[in-house]
CSV table of C-alpha atoms in Angstrom, one decimal:
chain,number,residue,atom,x,y,z
A,85,MET,CA,9.4,-5.3,18.7
A,86,THR,CA,12.9,-6.6,18.2
A,87,GLY,CA,16.0,-4.6,17.4
A,88,GLY,CA,15.2,-1.7,19.8
A,89,PRO,CA,12.8,1.2,19.4
A,90,ALA,CA,15.0,2.9,16.8
A,91,GLY,CA,15.2,-0.1,14.6
A,92,ALA,CA,11.5,-0.8,15.0
A,93,TYR,CA,10.7,2.7,14.0
A,94,GLU,CA,12.8,2.5,10.9
A,95,ARG,CA,11.1,-0.7,9.9
A,96,MET,CA,7.7,0.8,10.4
A,97,LEU,CA,8.7,3.9,8.4
A,98,ALA,CA,10.0,1.6,5.6
A,99,VAL,CA,6.7,-0.2,5.4
A,100,ALA,CA,4.8,3.1,5.4
A,101,VAL,CA,6.9,4.5,2.6
A,102,ALA,CA,6.7,1.3,0.5
A,103,ALA,CA,2.9,1.3,0.9
A,104,LEU,CA,2.5,4.9,-0.1
A,105,HIS,CA,4.5,4.3,-3.3
A,106,GLU,CA,2.7,1.1,-4.3
A,107,ARG,CA,0.3,1.7,-7.2
A,108,ASP,CA,-1.4,-1.8,-7.2
A,109,PRO,CA,-4.1,-1.9,-4.4
A,110,GLU,CA,-3.9,-5.7,-4.4
A,111,ARG,CA,-0.2,-5.6,-3.3
A,112,LEU,CA,-0.6,-3.3,-0.4
A,113,TRP,CA,-1.8,-5.7,2.3
A,114,PRO,CA,0.6,-8.6,1.2
A,115,LEU,CA,3.4,-6.0,1.5
A,116,VAL,CA,2.3,-5.2,5.0
A,117,ALA,CA,1.7,-8.8,5.9
A,118,ALA,CA,5.2,-9.8,5.1
A,119,SER,CA,6.7,-7.3,7.6
A,120,LEU,CA,4.1,-6.8,10.3
A,121,PRO,CA,4.5,-10.0,12.4
A,122,GLU,CA,8.2,-9.2,13.2
A,123,LEU,CA,7.2,-5.7,14.3
A,124,CYS,CA,5.1,-6.9,17.1
A,125,GLY,CA,6.8,-10.2,18.1
A,126,GLY,CA,4.9,-12.6,15.9
A,127,GLU,CA,5.7,-15.2,13.4
A,128,ALA,CA,2.8,-15.5,11.0
A,129,LEU,CA,-0.2,-13.3,10.2
A,130,ILE,CA,-3.7,-13.5,8.7
A,131,TYR,CA,-5.6,-10.3,7.7
A,132,LYS,CA,-9.2,-9.8,7.0
A,133,LEU,CA,-10.7,-6.7,5.4
A,134,GLY,CA,-14.4,-7.6,5.4
A,135,GLU,CA,-16.8,-8.9,8.0
A,136,TRP,CA,-15.2,-11.8,10.0
A,137,THR,CA,-17.6,-14.7,9.7
A,138,ASP,CA,-16.9,-18.5,9.5
A,139,ARG,CA,-17.9,-18.7,5.9
A,140,THR,CA,-17.6,-15.4,4.0
A,141,GLY,CA,-15.0,-13.1,2.9
A,142,ALA,CA,-11.4,-13.5,1.7
A,143,MET,CA,-8.5,-13.9,4.1
A,144,GLY,CA,-4.9,-12.8,3.3
A,145,LEU,CA,-1.8,-14.5,4.6
A,146,SER,CA,1.7,-13.6,5.4
A,147,PRO,CA,4.3,-15.8,3.7
A,148,ALA,CA,4.8,-17.8,6.9
A,149,ALA,CA,1.1,-18.4,7.3
A,150,ALA,CA,0.8,-19.3,3.6
A,151,ALA,CA,3.5,-21.9,4.0
A,152,HIS,CA,1.5,-23.6,6.8
A,153,LEU,CA,-1.9,-23.2,5.3
A,154,GLY,CA,-1.1,-24.4,1.8
A,155,ARG,CA,-3.7,-27.2,2.3
A,156,ILE,CA,-6.5,-26.6,4.7
A,157,ASP,CA,-9.9,-28.2,4.9
A,158,ASP,CA,-13.1,-26.1,5.1
A,159,ASP,CA,-13.9,-27.0,8.7
A,160,ALA,CA,-10.4,-25.8,9.9
A,161,MET,CA,-10.7,-22.6,7.8
A,162,ALA,CA,-14.1,-22.0,9.3
A,163,VAL,CA,-12.6,-22.2,12.8
A,164,LEU,CA,-9.9,-19.7,11.9
A,165,ARG,CA,-12.5,-17.4,10.2
A,166,ARG,CA,-14.7,-17.5,13.3
A,167,GLY,CA,-12.1,-15.4,15.1
A,168,TYR,CA,-12.6,-16.8,18.7
A,169,PRO,CA,-12.4,-15.0,21.1
A,170,PHE,CA,-12.0,-11.7,19.2
A,171,ALA,CA,-15.2,-11.6,17.3
A,172,ASP,CA,-17.3,-11.8,20.4
A,173,HIS,CA,-15.1,-9.3,22.3
A,174,TYR,CA,-15.1,-6.6,19.6
A,175,ALA,CA,-18.8,-7.1,18.9
A,176,THR,CA,-19.6,-6.1,22.5
A,177,ALA,CA,-21.2,-2.7,22.6
A,178,GLY,CA,-18.7,-0.1,23.6
A,179,ALA,CA,-15.6,-2.4,23.3
A,180,ALA,CA,-12.5,-0.4,22.5
A,181,ARG,CA,-10.8,-1.5,19.3
A,182,ARG,CA,-7.5,-1.9,20.9
A,183,PRO,CA,-5.1,-4.8,20.2
A,184,GLY,CA,-5.4,-7.8,22.6
A,185,THR,CA,-4.4,-11.4,22.9
A,186,ALA,CA,-6.6,-14.5,22.9
A,187,HIS,CA,-5.2,-15.7,26.2
A,188,ARG,CA,-6.0,-12.4,27.9
A,189,MET,CA,-9.5,-12.2,26.5
A,190,ALA,CA,-10.5,-15.9,27.0
A,191,GLY,CA,-8.3,-16.8,30.0
A,192,ARG,CA,-7.9,-20.5,30.6
A,193,GLY,CA,-10.6,-21.2,28.1
A,194,TRP,CA,-8.2,-20.2,25.3
A,195,ALA,CA,-5.9,-23.2,25.7
A,196,ARG,CA,-8.9,-25.6,25.8
A,197,SER,CA,-10.6,-24.1,22.8
A,198,ARG,CA,-11.0,-25.7,19.4
A,199,THR,CA,-9.5,-22.6,17.9
A,200,ALA,CA,-6.3,-22.9,20.0
A,201,GLY,CA,-6.0,-26.6,18.9
A,202,THR,CA,-6.5,-25.6,15.2
A,203,VAL,CA,-3.9,-22.8,15.5
A,204,SER,CA,-1.4,-25.2,17.1
A,205,ARG,CA,-2.0,-27.9,14.5
A,206,LEU,CA,-2.0,-25.7,11.4
A,207,LEU,CA,0.4,-22.8,12.3
A,208,ASP,CA,2.6,-24.3,15.0
A,209,ALA,CA,1.5,-21.4,17.2
A,210,ASP,CA,0.2,-21.1,20.7
A,211,HIS,CA,-0.9,-17.5,21.0
A,212,VAL,CA,-2.8,-14.9,18.8
A,213,LEU,CA,-2.7,-11.1,18.9
A,214,ALA,CA,-5.6,-9.3,17.3
A,215,ILE,CA,-5.0,-5.9,15.7
A,216,PRO,CA,-8.3,-4.6,14.6
A,217,LEU,CA,-8.5,-1.6,12.2
A,218,PRO,CA,-9.7,1.4,14.2
A,219,GLY,CA,-13.0,2.9,13.1
A,220,THR,CA,-14.4,-0.3,11.7
A,221,ALA,CA,-17.8,-1.7,12.8
A,222,THR,CA,-17.5,-5.4,12.0
A,223,PRO,CA,-16.3,-7.6,14.8
A,224,VAL,CA,-12.8,-8.2,13.5
A,225,THR,CA,-11.5,-6.3,10.5
A,226,GLY,CA,-7.7,-6.2,10.6
A,227,CYS,CA,-5.0,-8.7,11.5
A,228,LEU,CA,-4.4,-11.7,13.6
A,229,VAL,CA,-0.7,-12.3,14.5
A,230,TYR,CA,0.4,-15.8,15.6
A,231,ARG,CA,3.4,-16.9,17.7
A,232,ALA,CA,4.7,-20.0,19.5
A,233,GLY,CA,5.8,-20.2,23.1
A,234,ALA,CA,4.9,-17.4,25.6
A,235,ASP,CA,2.1,-15.0,25.1
A,236,PHE,CA,2.7,-11.6,23.5
A,237,THR,CA,4.2,-9.2,26.1
A,238,ASP,CA,2.8,-5.8,27.1
A,239,ASP,CA,5.4,-4.1,25.0
A,240,GLN,CA,4.4,-6.1,22.0
A,241,VAL,CA,0.8,-5.3,22.5
A,242,ARG,CA,1.7,-1.6,22.8
A,243,ALA,CA,3.7,-1.9,19.6
A,244,ALA,CA,0.6,-3.2,17.9
A,245,GLU,CA,-1.3,-0.2,19.1
A,246,GLN,CA,1.3,2.0,17.6
A,247,LEU,CA,0.9,0.2,14.3
A,248,GLN,CA,-2.9,0.7,14.1
A,249,PRO,CA,-2.7,4.1,12.4
A,250,LEU,CA,-0.4,2.7,9.8
A,251,LEU,CA,-2.7,-0.2,9.1
A,252,ALA,CA,-5.7,2.2,8.9
A,253,GLY,CA,-3.7,4.4,6.4
A,254,VAL,CA,-2.8,1.4,4.3
A,255,GLU,CA,-6.5,0.3,4.1
A,256,GLN,CA,-7.6,3.8,3.2
A,257,GLN,CA,-5.0,3.9,0.5
A,258,ARG,CA,-6.1,0.6,-0.8
A,259,GLN,CA,-9.7,1.7,-1.0
A,260,LEU,CA,-8.8,4.9,-2.8
A,261,LEU,CA,-6.6,3.1,-5.3
A,262,GLU,CA,-9.4,0.5,-5.9
A,263,ARG,CA,-11.8,3.4,-6.5
A,264,TRP,CA,-9.4,5.1,-8.9
A,265,ARG,CA,-8.7,1.8,-10.8
A,266,ALA,CA,-12.5,1.1,-11.0
A,267,THR,CA,-13.4,4.5,-12.4
A,268,THR,CA,-10.4,5.3,-14.6
A,269,ALA,CA,-11.0,5.1,-18.3
A,270,PRO,CA,-9.7,2.1,-20.3
A,271,PRO,CA,-6.1,1.8,-21.5
A,272,GLU,CA,-6.7,3.9,-24.7
A,273,VAL,CA,-6.6,7.0,-22.4
A,274,PRO,CA,-3.5,9.0,-23.4
A,275,GLU,CA,-0.4,8.2,-21.3
A,276,LEU,CA,1.1,11.0,-19.4
A,277,PRO,CA,4.8,11.7,-20.1
A,278,SER,CA,7.1,9.8,-17.8
A,279,ASP,CA,8.0,12.9,-15.9
A,280,SER,CA,4.4,13.8,-15.4
A,281,ARG,CA,3.0,10.5,-14.1
A,282,LEU,CA,1.2,10.9,-10.8
A,283,THR,CA,2.6,9.2,-7.7
A,284,PRO,CA,0.1,7.0,-5.7
A,285,ARG,CA,-0.1,9.7,-3.0
A,286,GLN,CA,-0.9,12.4,-5.7
A,287,VAL,CA,-3.6,10.1,-7.0
A,288,THR,CA,-5.1,9.9,-3.5
A,289,VAL,CA,-5.0,13.7,-3.1
A,290,LEU,CA,-6.6,14.1,-6.5
A,291,LEU,CA,-9.5,11.8,-5.6
A,292,LEU,CA,-10.1,13.8,-2.4
A,293,LEU,CA,-9.9,17.1,-4.3
A,294,ALA,CA,-12.6,15.7,-6.6
A,295,ASP,CA,-14.7,15.1,-3.5
A,296,ALA,CA,-14.4,18.8,-2.7
A,297,LEU,CA,-12.4,18.3,0.5
A,298,THR,CA,-10.4,21.2,1.7
A,299,ALA,CA,-6.6,21.0,2.3
A,300,SER,CA,-7.3,20.7,6.0
A,301,ALA,CA,-9.8,17.9,5.5
A,302,ILE,CA,-7.5,16.0,3.2
A,303,ALA,CA,-4.6,16.4,5.7
A,304,HIS,CA,-6.9,15.0,8.5
A,305,ARG,CA,-8.1,12.1,6.3
A,306,LEU,CA,-4.6,11.1,5.3
A,307,GLY,CA,-2.8,11.8,8.6
A,308,ILE,CA,-0.4,14.3,7.0
A,309,SER,CA,0.2,18.0,7.5
A,310,VAL,CA,-1.6,20.7,5.5
A,311,ARG,CA,1.7,21.8,4.2
A,312,THR,CA,2.3,18.4,2.7
A,313,VAL,CA,-1.1,18.4,1.1
A,314,HIS,CA,-0.2,21.8,-0.5
A,315,LYS,CA,3.0,20.3,-1.9
A,316,HIS,CA,1.1,17.4,-3.4
A,317,VAL,CA,-1.5,19.8,-4.9
A,318,GLU,CA,1.4,21.9,-6.4
A,319,GLY,CA,2.7,18.7,-7.9
A,320,LEU,CA,-0.6,18.0,-9.4
A,321,TYR,CA,-0.8,21.5,-10.9
A,322,ARG,CA,2.6,21.1,-12.4
A,323,LYS,CA,2.0,17.7,-13.9
A,324,LEU,CA,-1.4,18.4,-15.2
A,325,GLY,CA,-0.6,22.0,-16.4
A,326,THR,CA,-3.3,23.6,-14.3
A,327,ARG,CA,-3.6,26.5,-11.8
A,328,ASP,CA,-6.5,25.7,-9.4
A,329,ARG,CA,-8.4,22.7,-8.1
A,330,VAL,CA,-11.4,23.0,-10.4
A,331,SER,CA,-9.3,23.1,-13.6
A,332,THR,CA,-7.2,20.2,-12.1
A,333,VAL,CA,-10.2,18.0,-11.6
A,334,LEU,CA,-11.6,18.9,-15.0
A,335,ARG,CA,-8.2,18.1,-16.6
A,336,ALA,CA,-8.0,14.8,-14.8
A,337,GLN,CA,-11.5,13.9,-16.0
A,338,GLU,CA,-10.6,14.9,-19.6
A,339,ILE,CA,-7.6,12.6,-19.7
A,340,GLY,CA,-9.3,9.7,-17.9
A,341,LEU,CA,-7.7,10.0,-14.5
A,342,LEU,CA,-11.1,10.7,-12.9
A,343,PRO,CA,-14.6,9.8,-14.1
A,344,GLY,CA,-16.8,12.7,-15.2
A,345,ARG,CA,-18.5,14.4,-12.2
A,346,GLY,CA,-20.4,17.4,-11.3
A,347,ALA,CA,-18.7,20.7,-10.7
A,348,VAL,CA,-16.2,20.8,-7.9
A,349,LYS,CA,-17.1,23.2,-5.1
């Protein structure tokens, strides 16, 4: 990462804070994609949240990648989707889902591959760094970062490893916000007063409360402290006018913030 460890840490923190305050799940990954390449020495990025095949699933692009890929034929897109050599590497039983570069995984075969030629032609890049989302089962779910010139350094690969928990948190936040948006009642639901509107993080905690998770389990799921969970819960109580988790979930269901469910344990 450029700018020294302190500057890189500040940029990572800024991305994390922005993601946690974003209410629209569709804007989370574009927000990350715009900042992530610089954090690990890259220039452009493609992210993939579903199974990485040569024909299925949507791909998201950083602004730099979008500028290059404004027009791309189906065959070239299929080559990029195929994810050589990462798909085969991560599909291997027992393969650790750590970041790695195409050159280190494929050796001399990388420069001679059709994928390398396509990457060079479309993105003006010579090397690719894969940052898979930890805990996923599909061959490549996560990001591919591209750069021209020399391969990514050991320090840049380690920086990518440090970014993995942030990316996992962003994806978890996106899924929770998608779930909230899909199950929230239509717009006729009464609007909370402006000083009582829930933050995206409070929405996330509310969803997990409704799933009967303990404060400790919520903290583990979100990668935050139990004390921080309690602060979010206290904020929910204050904004919803409740005193315990059961009445909080029931109140949220009543005003359409949550779908009707069975009793909370």
